[in-house]
Coordinates of C-alpha atoms and ligand atoms in Angstrom, one line a residue:
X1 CA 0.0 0.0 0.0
X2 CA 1.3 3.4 -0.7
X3 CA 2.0 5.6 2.2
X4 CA 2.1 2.9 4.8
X5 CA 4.7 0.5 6.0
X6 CA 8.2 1.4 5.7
X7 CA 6.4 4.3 3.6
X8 CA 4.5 5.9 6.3
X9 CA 7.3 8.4 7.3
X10 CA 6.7 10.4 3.5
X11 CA 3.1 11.3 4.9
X12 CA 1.5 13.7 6.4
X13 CA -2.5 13.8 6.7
X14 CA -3.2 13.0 3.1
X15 CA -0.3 15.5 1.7
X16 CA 2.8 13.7 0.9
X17 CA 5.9 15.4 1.7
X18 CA 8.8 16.7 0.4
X19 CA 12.4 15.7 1.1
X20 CA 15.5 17.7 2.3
X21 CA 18.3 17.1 4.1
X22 CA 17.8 14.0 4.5
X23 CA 14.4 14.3 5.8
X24 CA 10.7 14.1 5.2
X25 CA 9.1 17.5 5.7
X26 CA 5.8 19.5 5.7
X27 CA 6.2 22.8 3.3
X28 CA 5.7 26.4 5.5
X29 CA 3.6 26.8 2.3
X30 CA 0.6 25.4 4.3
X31 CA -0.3 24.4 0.1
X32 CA -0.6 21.5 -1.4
X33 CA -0.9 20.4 -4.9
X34 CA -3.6 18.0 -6.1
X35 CA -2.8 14.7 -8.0
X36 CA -5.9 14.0 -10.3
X37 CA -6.8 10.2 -10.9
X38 CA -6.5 10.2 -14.5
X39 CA -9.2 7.3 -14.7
X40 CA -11.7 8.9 -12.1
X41 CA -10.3 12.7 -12.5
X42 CA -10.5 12.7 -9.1
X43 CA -8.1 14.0 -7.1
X44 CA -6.1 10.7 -6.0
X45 CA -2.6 12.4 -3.8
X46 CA -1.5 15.6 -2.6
X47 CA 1.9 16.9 -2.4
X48 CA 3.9 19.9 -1.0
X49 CA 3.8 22.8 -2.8
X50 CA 7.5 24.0 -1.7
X51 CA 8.5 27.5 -0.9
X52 CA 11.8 29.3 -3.0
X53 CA 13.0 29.5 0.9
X54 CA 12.6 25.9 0.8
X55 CA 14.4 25.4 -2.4
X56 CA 17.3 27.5 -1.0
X57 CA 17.9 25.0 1.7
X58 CA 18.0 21.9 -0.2
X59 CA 20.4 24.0 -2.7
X60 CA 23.2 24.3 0.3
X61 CA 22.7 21.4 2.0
X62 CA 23.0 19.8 -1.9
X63 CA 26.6 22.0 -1.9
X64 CA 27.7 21.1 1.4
X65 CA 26.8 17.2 0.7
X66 CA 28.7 16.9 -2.5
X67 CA 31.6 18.2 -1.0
X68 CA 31.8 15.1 0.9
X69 CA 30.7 12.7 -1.3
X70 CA 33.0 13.5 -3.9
X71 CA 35.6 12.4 -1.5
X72 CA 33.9 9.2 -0.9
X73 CA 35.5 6.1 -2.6
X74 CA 34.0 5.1 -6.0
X75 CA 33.0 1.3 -4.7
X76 CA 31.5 3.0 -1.8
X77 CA 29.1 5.2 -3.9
X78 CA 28.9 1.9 -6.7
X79 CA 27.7 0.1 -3.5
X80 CA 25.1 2.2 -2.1
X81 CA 23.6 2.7 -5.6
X82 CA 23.4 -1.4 -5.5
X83 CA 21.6 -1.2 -2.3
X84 CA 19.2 1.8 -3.5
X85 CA 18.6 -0.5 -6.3
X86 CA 17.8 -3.6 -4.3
X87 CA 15.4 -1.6 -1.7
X88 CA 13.7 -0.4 -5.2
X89 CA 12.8 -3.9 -6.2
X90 CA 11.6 -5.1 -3.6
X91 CA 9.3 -2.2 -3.0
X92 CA 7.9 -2.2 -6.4
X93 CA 4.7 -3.3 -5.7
X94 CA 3.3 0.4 -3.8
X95 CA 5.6 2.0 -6.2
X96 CA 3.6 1.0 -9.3
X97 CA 0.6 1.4 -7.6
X98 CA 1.4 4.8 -7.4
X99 CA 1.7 4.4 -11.6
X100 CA -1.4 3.1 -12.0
X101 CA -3.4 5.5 -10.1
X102 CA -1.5 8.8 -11.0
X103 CA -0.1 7.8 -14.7
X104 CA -2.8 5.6 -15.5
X105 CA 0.0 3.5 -16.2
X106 CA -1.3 -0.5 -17.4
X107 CA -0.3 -2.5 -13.8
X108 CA 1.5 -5.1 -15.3
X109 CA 3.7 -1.7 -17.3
X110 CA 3.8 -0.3 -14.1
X111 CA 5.7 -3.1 -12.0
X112 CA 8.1 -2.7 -15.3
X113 CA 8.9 0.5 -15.3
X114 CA 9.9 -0.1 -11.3
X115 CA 11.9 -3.3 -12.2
X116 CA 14.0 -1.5 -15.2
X117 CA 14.6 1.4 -12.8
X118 CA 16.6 -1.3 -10.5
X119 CA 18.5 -2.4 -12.8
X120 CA 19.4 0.7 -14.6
X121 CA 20.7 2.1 -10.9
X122 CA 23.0 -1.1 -10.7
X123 CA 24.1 -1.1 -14.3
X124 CA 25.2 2.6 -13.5
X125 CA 26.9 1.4 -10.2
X126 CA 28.6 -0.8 -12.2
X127 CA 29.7 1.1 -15.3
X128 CA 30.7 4.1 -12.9
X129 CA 33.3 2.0 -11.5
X130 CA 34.6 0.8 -15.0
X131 CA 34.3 4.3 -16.9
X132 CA 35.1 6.6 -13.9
X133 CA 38.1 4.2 -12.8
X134 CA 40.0 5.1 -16.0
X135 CA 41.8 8.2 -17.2
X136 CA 44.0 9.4 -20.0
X137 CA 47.7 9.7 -20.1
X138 CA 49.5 12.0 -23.0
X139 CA 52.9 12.2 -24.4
X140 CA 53.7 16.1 -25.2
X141 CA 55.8 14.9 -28.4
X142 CA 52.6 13.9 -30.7
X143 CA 51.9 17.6 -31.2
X144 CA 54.3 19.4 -33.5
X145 CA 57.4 21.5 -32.2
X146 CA 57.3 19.5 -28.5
X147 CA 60.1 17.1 -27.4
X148 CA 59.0 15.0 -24.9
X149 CA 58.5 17.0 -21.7
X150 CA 55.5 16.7 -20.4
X151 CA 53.5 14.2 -19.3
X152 CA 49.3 14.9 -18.8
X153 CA 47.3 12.5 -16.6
X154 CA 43.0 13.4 -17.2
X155 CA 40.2 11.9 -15.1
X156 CA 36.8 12.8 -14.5
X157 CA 35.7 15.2 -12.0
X158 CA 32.0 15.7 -10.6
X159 CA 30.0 18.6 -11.5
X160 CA 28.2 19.6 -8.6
X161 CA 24.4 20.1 -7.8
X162 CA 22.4 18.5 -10.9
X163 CA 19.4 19.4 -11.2
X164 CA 16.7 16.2 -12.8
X165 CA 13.2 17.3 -13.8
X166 CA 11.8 13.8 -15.8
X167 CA 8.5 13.9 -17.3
X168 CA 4.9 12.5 -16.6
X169 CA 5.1 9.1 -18.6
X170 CA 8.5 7.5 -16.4
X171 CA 8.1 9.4 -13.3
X172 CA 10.2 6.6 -11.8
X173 CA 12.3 5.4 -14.4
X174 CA 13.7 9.3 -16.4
X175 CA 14.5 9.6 -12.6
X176 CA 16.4 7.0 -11.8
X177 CA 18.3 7.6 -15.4
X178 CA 19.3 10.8 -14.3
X179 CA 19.8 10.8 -10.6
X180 CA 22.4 7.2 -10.6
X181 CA 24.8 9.1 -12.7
X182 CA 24.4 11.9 -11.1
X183 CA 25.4 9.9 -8.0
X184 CA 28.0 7.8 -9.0
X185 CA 30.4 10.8 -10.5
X186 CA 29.9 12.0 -7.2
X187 CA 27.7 14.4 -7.7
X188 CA 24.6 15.5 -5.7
X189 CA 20.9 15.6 -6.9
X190 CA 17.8 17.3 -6.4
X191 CA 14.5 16.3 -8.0
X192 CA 11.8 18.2 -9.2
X193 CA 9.4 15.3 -10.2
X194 CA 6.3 15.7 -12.5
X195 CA 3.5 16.4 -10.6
X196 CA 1.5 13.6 -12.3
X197 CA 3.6 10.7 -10.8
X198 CA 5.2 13.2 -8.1
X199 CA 3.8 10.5 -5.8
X200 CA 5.8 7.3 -7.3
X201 CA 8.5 9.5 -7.7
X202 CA 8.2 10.5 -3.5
X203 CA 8.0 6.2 -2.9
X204 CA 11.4 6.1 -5.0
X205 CA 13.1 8.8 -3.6
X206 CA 12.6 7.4 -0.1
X207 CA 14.1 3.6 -0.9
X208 CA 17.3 5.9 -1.9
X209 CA 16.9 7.2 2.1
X210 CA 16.4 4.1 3.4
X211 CA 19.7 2.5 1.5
X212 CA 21.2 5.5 3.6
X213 CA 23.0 8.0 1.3
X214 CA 24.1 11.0 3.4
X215 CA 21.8 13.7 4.6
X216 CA 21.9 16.1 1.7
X217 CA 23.1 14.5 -0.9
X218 CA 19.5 14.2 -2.8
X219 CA 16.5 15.7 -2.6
X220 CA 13.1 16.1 -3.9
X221 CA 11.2 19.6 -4.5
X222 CA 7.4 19.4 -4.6
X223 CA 5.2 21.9 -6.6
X224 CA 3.9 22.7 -9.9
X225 CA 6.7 22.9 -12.4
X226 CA 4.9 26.2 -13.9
X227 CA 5.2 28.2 -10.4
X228 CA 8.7 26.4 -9.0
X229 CA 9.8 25.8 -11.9
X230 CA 12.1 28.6 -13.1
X231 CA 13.4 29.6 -9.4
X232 CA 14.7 26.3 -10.0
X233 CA 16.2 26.3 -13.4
X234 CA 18.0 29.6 -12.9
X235 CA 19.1 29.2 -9.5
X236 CA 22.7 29.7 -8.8
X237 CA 23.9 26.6 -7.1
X238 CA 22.6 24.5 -10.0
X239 CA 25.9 23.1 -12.1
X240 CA 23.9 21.2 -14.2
X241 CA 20.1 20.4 -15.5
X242 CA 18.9 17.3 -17.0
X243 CA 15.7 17.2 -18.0
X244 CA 13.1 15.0 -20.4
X245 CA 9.8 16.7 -21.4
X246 CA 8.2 18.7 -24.1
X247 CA 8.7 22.1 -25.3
X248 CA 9.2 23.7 -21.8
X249 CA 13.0 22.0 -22.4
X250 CA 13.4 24.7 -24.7
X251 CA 12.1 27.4 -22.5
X252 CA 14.7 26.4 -20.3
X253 CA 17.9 26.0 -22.3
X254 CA 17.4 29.5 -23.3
X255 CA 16.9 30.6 -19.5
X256 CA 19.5 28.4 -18.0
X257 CA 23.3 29.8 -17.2
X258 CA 26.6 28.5 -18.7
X259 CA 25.6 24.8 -17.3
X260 CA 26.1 21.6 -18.9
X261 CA 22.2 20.5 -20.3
X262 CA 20.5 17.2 -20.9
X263 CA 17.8 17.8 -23.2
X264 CA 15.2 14.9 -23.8
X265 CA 12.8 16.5 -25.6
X266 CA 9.6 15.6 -28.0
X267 CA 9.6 13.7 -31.2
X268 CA 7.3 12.7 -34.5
X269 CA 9.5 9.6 -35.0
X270 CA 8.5 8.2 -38.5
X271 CA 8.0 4.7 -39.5
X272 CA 8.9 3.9 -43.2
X273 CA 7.9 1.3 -45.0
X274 CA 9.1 0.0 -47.9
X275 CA 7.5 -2.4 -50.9
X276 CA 9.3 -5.3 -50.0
X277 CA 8.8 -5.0 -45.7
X278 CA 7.3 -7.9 -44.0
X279 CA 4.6 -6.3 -43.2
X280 CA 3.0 -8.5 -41.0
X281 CA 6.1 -7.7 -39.1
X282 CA 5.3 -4.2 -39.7
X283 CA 1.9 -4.3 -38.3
X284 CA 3.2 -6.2 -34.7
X285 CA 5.5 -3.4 -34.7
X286 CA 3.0 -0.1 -35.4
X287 CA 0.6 -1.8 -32.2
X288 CA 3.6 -1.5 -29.9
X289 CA 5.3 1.3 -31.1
X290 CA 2.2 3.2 -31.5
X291 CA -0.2 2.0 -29.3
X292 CA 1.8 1.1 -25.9
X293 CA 1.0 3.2 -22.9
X294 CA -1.9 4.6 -25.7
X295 CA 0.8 6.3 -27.4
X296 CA 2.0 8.7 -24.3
X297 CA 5.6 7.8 -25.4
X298 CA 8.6 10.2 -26.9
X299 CA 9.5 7.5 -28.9
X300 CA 6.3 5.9 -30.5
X301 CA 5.5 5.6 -33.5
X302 CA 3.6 8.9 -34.5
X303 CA 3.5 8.8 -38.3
X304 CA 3.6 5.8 -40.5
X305 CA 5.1 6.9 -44.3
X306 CA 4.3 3.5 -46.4
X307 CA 4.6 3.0 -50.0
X308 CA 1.7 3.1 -51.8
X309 CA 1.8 -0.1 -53.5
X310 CA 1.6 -2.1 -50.1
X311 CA -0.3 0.6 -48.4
X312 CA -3.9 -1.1 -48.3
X313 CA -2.5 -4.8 -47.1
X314 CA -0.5 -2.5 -44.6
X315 CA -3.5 -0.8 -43.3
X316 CA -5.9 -3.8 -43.5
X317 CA -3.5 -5.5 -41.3
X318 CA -3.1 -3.1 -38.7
X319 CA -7.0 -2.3 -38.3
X320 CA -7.3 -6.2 -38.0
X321 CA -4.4 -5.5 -34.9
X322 CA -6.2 -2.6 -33.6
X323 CA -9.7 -4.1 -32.9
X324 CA -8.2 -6.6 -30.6
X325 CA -6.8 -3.8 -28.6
X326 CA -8.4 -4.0 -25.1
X327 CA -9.7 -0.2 -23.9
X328 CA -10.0 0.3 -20.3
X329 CA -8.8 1.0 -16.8
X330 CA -4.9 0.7 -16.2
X331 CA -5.7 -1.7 -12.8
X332 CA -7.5 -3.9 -15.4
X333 CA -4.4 -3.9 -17.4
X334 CA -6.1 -2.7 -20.6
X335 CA -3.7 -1.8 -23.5
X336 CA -5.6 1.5 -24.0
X337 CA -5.7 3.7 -20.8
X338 CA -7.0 7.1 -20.4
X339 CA -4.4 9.8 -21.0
X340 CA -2.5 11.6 -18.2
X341 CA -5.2 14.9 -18.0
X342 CA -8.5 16.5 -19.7
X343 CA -6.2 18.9 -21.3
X344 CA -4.2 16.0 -23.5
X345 CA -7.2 14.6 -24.1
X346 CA -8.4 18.0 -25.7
X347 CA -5.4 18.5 -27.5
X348 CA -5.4 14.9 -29.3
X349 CA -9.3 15.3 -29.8
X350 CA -8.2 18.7 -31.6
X351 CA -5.7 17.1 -33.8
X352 CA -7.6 14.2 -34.8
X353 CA -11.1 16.9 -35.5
X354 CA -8.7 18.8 -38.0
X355 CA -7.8 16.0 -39.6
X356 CA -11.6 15.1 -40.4
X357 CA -12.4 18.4 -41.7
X358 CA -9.7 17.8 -43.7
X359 CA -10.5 14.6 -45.3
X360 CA -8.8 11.9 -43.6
X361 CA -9.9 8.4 -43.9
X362 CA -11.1 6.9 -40.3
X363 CA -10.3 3.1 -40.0
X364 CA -12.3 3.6 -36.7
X365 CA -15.0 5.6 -35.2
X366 CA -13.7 7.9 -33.4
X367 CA -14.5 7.6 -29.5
X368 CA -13.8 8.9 -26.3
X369 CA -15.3 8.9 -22.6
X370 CA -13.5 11.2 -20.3
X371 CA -9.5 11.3 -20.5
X372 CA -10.0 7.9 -22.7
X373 CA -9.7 8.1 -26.6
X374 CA -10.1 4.7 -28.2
X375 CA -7.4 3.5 -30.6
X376 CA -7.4 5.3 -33.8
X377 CA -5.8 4.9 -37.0
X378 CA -6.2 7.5 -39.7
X379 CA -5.6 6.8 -43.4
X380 CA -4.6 8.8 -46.0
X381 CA -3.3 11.9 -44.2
X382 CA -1.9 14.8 -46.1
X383 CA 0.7 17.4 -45.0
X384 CA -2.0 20.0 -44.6
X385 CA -3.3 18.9 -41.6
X386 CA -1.5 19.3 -38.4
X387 CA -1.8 15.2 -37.4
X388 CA 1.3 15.2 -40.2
X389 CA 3.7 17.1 -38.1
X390 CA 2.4 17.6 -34.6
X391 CA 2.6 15.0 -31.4
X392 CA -0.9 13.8 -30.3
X393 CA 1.2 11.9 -27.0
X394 CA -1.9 9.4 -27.6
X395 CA -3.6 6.3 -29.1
X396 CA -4.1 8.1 -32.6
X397 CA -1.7 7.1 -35.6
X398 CA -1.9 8.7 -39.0
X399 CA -0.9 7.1 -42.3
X400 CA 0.4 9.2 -45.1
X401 CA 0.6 7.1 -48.2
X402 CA 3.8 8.3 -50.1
X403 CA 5.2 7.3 -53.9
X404 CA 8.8 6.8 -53.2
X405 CA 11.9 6.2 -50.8
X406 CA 12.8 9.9 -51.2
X407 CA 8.9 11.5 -50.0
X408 CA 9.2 9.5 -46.8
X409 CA 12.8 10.5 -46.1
X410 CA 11.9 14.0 -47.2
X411 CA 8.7 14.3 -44.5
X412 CA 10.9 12.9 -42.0
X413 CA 13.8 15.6 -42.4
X414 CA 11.0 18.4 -42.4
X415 CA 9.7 17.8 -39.4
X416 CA 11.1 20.3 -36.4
X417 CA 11.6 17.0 -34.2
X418 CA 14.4 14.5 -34.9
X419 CA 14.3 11.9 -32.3
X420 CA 14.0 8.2 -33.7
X421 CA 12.9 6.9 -36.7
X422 CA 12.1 3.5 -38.2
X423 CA 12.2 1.9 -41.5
X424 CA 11.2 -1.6 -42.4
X425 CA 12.8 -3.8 -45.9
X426 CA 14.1 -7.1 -46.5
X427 CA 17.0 -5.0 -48.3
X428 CA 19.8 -4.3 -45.9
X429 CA 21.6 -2.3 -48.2
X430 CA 18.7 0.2 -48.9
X431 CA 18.0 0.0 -45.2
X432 CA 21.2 1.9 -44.2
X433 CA 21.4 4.2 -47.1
X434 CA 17.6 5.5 -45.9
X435 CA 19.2 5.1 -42.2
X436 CA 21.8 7.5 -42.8
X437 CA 19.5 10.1 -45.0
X438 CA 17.0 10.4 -42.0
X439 CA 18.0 13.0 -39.6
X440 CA 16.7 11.8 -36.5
X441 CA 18.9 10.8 -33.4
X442 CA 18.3 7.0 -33.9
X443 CA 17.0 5.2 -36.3
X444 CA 15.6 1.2 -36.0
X445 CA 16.1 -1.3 -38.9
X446 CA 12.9 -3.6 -38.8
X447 CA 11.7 -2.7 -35.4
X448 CA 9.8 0.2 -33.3
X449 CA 11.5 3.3 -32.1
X450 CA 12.8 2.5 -28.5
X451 CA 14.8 3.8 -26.0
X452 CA 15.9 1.0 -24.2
X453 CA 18.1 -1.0 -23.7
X454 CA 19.3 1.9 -21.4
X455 CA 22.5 1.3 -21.9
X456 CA 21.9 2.4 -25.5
X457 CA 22.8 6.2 -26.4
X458 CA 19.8 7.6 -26.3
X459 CA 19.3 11.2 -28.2
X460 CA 17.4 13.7 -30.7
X461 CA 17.9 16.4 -33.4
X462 CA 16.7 19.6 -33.8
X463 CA 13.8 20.6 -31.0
X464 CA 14.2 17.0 -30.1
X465 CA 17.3 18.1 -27.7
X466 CA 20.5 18.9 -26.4
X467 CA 23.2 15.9 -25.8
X468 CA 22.8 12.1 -25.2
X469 CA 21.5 9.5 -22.7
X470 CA 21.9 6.5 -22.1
X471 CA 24.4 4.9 -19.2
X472 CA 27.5 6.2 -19.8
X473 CA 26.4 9.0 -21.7
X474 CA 24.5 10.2 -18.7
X475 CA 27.7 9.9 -16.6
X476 CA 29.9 11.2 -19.1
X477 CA 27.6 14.5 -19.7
X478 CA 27.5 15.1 -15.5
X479 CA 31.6 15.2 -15.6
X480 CA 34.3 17.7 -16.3
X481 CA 37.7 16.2 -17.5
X482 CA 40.3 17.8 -15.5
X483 CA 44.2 17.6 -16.5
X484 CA 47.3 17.5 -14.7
X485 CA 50.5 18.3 -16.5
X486 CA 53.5 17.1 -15.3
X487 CA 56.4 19.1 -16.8
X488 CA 60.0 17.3 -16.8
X489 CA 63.2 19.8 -17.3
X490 CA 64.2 17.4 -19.8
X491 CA 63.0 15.5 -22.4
X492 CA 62.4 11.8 -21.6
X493 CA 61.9 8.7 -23.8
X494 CA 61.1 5.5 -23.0
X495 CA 63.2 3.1 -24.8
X496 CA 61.9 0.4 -26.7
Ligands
NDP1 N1 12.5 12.7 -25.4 C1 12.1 12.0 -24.4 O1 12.8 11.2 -23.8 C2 10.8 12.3 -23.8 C3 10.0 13.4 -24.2 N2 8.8 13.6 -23.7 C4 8.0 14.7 -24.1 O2 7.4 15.3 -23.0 C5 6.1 15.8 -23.3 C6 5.1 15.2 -22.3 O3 5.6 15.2 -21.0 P1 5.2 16.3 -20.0 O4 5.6 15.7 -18.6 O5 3.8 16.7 -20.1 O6 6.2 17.4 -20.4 P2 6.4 18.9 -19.8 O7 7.4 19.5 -20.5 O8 5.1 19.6 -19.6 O9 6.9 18.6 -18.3 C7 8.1 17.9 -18.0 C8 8.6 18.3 -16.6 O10 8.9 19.7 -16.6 C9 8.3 20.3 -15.5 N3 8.0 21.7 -15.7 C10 6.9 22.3 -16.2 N4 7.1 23.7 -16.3 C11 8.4 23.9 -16.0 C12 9.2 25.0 -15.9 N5 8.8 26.2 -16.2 N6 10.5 24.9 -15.4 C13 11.0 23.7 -15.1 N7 10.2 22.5 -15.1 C14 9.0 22.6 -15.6 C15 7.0 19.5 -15.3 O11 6.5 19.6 -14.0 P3 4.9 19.7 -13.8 O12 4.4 18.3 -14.1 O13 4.8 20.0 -12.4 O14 4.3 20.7 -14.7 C16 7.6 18.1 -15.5 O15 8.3 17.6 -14.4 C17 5.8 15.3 -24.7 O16 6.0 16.4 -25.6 C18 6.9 14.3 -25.0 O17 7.3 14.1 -26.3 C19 8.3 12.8 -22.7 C20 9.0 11.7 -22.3 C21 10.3 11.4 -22.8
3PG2 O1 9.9 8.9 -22.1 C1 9.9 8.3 -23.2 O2 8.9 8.3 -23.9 C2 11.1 7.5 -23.4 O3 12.2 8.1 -23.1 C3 10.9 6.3 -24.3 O4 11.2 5.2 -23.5 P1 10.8 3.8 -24.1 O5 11.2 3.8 -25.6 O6 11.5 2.8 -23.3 O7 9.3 3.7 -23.9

């Protein structure tokens, strides 16, 4: 259950709190912020809305904490991740509860989500230890005009306070992925979590207290990301922001300092298909790519370009898919859940009305009750209507039908989003030639956009963001490389 047991400490009344040096704590706010149930849209949790006093605190008690930790021995920090990791595991059962009822997040997804998180905090441990152990050493002589005279030794130095905002659809998990690195390089972290999933995002936070990291070293700031949200992007202390999200990630890199930035951002990933695909390969993939968490995903599939030719088998076979799609509540682990507000729901109802008055074929009646839109696929889509270009972050896939390689690649490359894209053939040789013409971050051979496995680099183009994930990426990105020369009053060779 969430909020009791080892969890009872993170509550107080029916707000949950906020943490900070090292403690659980009621905001001087006397506000809270409401969590709505996006099955029941009613209000399911409450957290803190935190003060910018409060904020303040956690900033130099985050200074002060790093100071230390930085000095603390790599396997030490590698082993209290493991443990964070463990406690995570076996505590994902309240944890995806929390994902079901803020996220609307399937159950059996949910338990996921936790699960990955666990082992993403160890595989970090671990790689930590392996990338953060090494360091260069230069000879002064490979560079034109120097004898042999100075020798330069590089590691990897922390960066400071990092600051993680992840968004609504991993509350737990684009957490995890940015707080472990943050950890390991000896960094420390505070979190501003999404306040739709704030709540799993509290449960995690508190198995990182309970595998006892020092007071300080991470904390988590409650409140709406539209009122907290800047105080805490431009505040002084931060050395670093990492942050996954729509277009507010742009709002911010132009408001943030001279700071490192981790930009995760939104995308219109395409899916291209070719006359020779399998395309009942195709299909299996345009369900879970475009379908999974009812398409509230960066990286589904959000725009299938298919040859003509094979566009009506295609289609056929992915309306037979779509039918057996089960619609529903996320406890009854339904493939299609509601989306995460009223407002999405608006929005995708707004893209997928323009694209009627513009002519687009509907493989289904469109259908929604409350915050749930039934899966919908829509045929012959044109570049005049915003479905072509814009991100519905639900359960509604257009189709454009296109005449050759080059159109697909083309409406790809135009988009202002560059994140993944996908393109299905039997022909290797034309699959990497299209590969390297589309401009997006990643691109998949014969399989759905995904991020994972997290150890993957994981990153976009254009308004699609700023740097890479992934494991050692992550770590990598939250580092400086510091140099020490040593300088010799004569030139020395070692002799072979
Ligand atoms: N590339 C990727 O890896 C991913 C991209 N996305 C993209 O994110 C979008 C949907 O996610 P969503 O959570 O709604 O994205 P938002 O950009 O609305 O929110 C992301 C995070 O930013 C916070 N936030 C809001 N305003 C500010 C501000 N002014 N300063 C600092 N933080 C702020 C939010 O807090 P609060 O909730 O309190 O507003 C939340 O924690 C989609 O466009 C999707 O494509 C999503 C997942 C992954
Ligand atoms: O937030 C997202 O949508 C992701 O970063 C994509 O992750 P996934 O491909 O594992 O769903």
């Amino acid at each position: 259950m969430t909020g009791t047991g080892v969890f009872a400490d993170i509550l107080d009344g029916d707000v949950y709190k906020y943490y900070s040096e090292g403690e659980w704590k009621t905001s001087s706010s006397g506000k809270s912020v409401a969590i709505i149930n996006p099955t029941t849209r009613k209000t399911q949790y409450k957290v803190q809305a935190c003060t910018q006093a409060e904020v303040n605190k956690i900033m130099e008690a985050a200074k002060t904490a790093q100071k230390v930790w930085a000095k603390t021995p790599l396997w030490k920090r590698a082993e209290l991740l493991h443990k964070a990791a463990a406690v995570l595991k076996e505590h994902k059962g309240p944890i995806a509860e929390c994902l079901v009822k803020e996220i609307a997040k399937p159950a059996k997804d949910a338990v996921t989500e936790v699960v990955r998180s666990g082992d993403l905090v160890s595989y970090t441990a671990e790689e930590g230890v392996r990338i953060l152990g090494e360091g260069k050493f230069l000879v002064s002589d490979s560079f034109p005009g120097n004898e042999r005279t100075k020798y330069c030794l590089t590691s990897k130095i922390p960066l400071g306070v990092i600051l993680a905002i992840p968004p609504f659809n991993y509350p737990v998990n684009l957490a995890v992925s940015k707080i472990a690195p943050a950890l390991i390089a000896g960094n420390s972290l505070v979190l501003k979590p999404p306040t739709q999933g704030a709540v799993a995002a509290l449960h995690m936070i508190h198995c990182f207290h309970l595998a006892g990291f020092p007071k300080g070293l991470i904390s988590c700031v409650t409140g709406k990301g539209s009122e907290i949200g800047d105080f805490l992007t431009m505040h002084p202390s931060v050395n670093c922001i990492s942050f996954t999200g729509g277009d507010t990630g742009i709002a911010i890199s132009k408001k943030a300092g001279m700071i490192p930035l981790q930009m995760e951002l939104g995308g219109k990933d395409a899916c291209i298909v070719l006359e020779d695909a399998d395309l009942d390969l195709v299909a299996v993939n345009i369900i879970k790519g475009g379908f999974s968490y009812s398409g509230q995903r960066c990286t589904a599939v959000k725009v299938v370009l298919v040859i003509e030719s094979v566009a009506d088998a295609l289609v056929e076979k992915v309306k037979s898919k779509v039918a057996k799609l089960t619609v529903g509540p996320p406890e009854d682990d339904c493939d299609i859940t509601p989306v995460v507000t009223e407002s999405s729901a608006n929005f995708i109802e707004g893209l997928v009305m323009d694209a009627k008055q513009k002519g687009a074929t509907f493989c289904q009646e469109y259908r929604r009750e409350g915050n749930l839109i039934w899966p919908l696929l829509l045929d012959h889509v044109r570049p005049d209507m915003r479905i072509a270009w814009e991100e519905p972050f639900g359960p509604v896939l257009p189709v454009i039908r296109i005449n050759s390689v080059e159109e697909g690649i083309h409406h790809c490359n135009a988009s202002n989003f560059g994140l993944q894209g996908c393109v299905f053939t039997r022909d290797i040789n034309k699959a990497i030639l299209i590969s390297d013409a589309m401009e997006t971050g990643t691109v998949q051979i014969n399989s759905a956009p995904a991020r994972g496995p997290d150890h993957f680099p994981f990153q976009g183009l254009r308004d699609s963001g700023i740097g890479s994930q992934g494991v050692t990426n992550s770590i990598n990105l939250m580092t400086k490389v510091k140099s020490t020369v040593i300088n010799l009053p004569t030139p020395s060779y070692t002799m072979g």
